[in-house]
Short mmCIF file of C-alpha atoms in Angstrom, two decimals:
data_model
loop_
_atom_site.label_atom_id
_atom_site.label_comp_id
_atom_site.label_asym_id
_atom_site.label_seq_id
_atom_site.Cartn_x
_atom_site.Cartn_y
_atom_site.Cartn_z
CA UNK A 27 54.83 196.39 115.86
CA UNK A 28 58.10 195.34 117.31
CA UNK A 29 60.48 192.98 115.56
CA UNK A 30 60.18 189.98 117.93
CA UNK A 31 56.41 189.96 117.50
CA UNK A 32 56.70 190.11 113.71
CA UNK A 33 59.19 187.24 113.73
CA UNK A 34 56.89 185.19 115.94
CA UNK A 35 53.92 185.83 113.65
CA UNK A 36 55.98 184.88 110.60
CA UNK A 37 57.01 181.60 112.25
CA UNK A 38 53.38 180.89 113.17
CA UNK A 39 52.26 181.46 109.58
CA UNK A 40 55.03 179.20 108.32
CA UNK A 41 54.02 176.47 110.77
CA UNK A 42 50.36 176.79 109.74
CA UNK A 43 51.29 176.51 106.06
CA UNK A 44 53.33 173.39 106.81
CA UNK A 45 50.45 171.90 108.79
CA UNK A 46 48.00 172.66 105.99
CA UNK A 47 50.28 170.98 103.44
CA UNK A 48 50.63 167.90 105.65
CA UNK A 49 46.88 167.70 106.18
CA UNK A 50 46.34 167.93 102.43
CA UNK A 51 48.68 164.97 101.91
CA UNK A 52 46.85 162.99 104.58
CA UNK A 53 43.52 163.76 102.90
CA UNK A 54 44.86 162.57 99.54
CA UNK A 55 46.08 159.29 101.07
CA UNK A 56 42.78 158.74 102.84
CA UNK A 57 40.94 159.33 99.58
CA UNK A 58 43.05 156.64 97.90
CA UNK A 59 42.40 154.28 100.81
CA UNK A 60 38.66 154.87 100.68
CA UNK A 61 38.62 154.28 96.93
CA UNK A 62 40.58 151.04 97.33
CA UNK A 63 38.28 149.84 100.08
CA UNK A 64 35.20 150.69 98.00
CA UNK A 65 36.19 148.52 95.06
CA UNK A 66 34.37 145.29 94.48
CA UNK A 67 35.58 142.52 96.73
CA UNK A 68 36.68 139.28 95.10
CA UNK A 69 34.08 136.52 95.38
CA UNK A 70 36.56 134.23 97.13
CA UNK A 71 37.44 135.75 100.52
CA UNK A 72 40.75 133.84 100.46
CA UNK A 73 41.74 135.24 97.06
CA UNK A 74 44.68 137.61 96.77
CA UNK A 75 43.73 141.29 96.47
CA UNK A 76 43.87 142.81 93.02
CA UNK A 77 45.14 146.22 94.16
CA UNK A 78 47.37 147.58 96.86
CA UNK A 79 45.97 150.12 99.32
CA UNK A 80 47.54 152.96 97.30
CA UNK A 81 45.46 151.88 94.30
CA UNK A 82 48.27 150.38 92.24
CA UNK A 83 47.62 146.92 90.77
CA UNK A 84 49.15 143.85 92.40
CA UNK A 85 51.60 141.92 90.26
#
């Protein structure tokens, strides 16, 4: 193979690895959001939420 093609392939692999890492982070955040949304709702619809969307407790 010639050098320009190898460099292009290396850049493509690097971009795919970066994309995969970003998608993994998105999946983790969505999982936290789904968990937060699946928690029991307070009986009073006007009550303040007990947790933030990231899962941490409200203070």
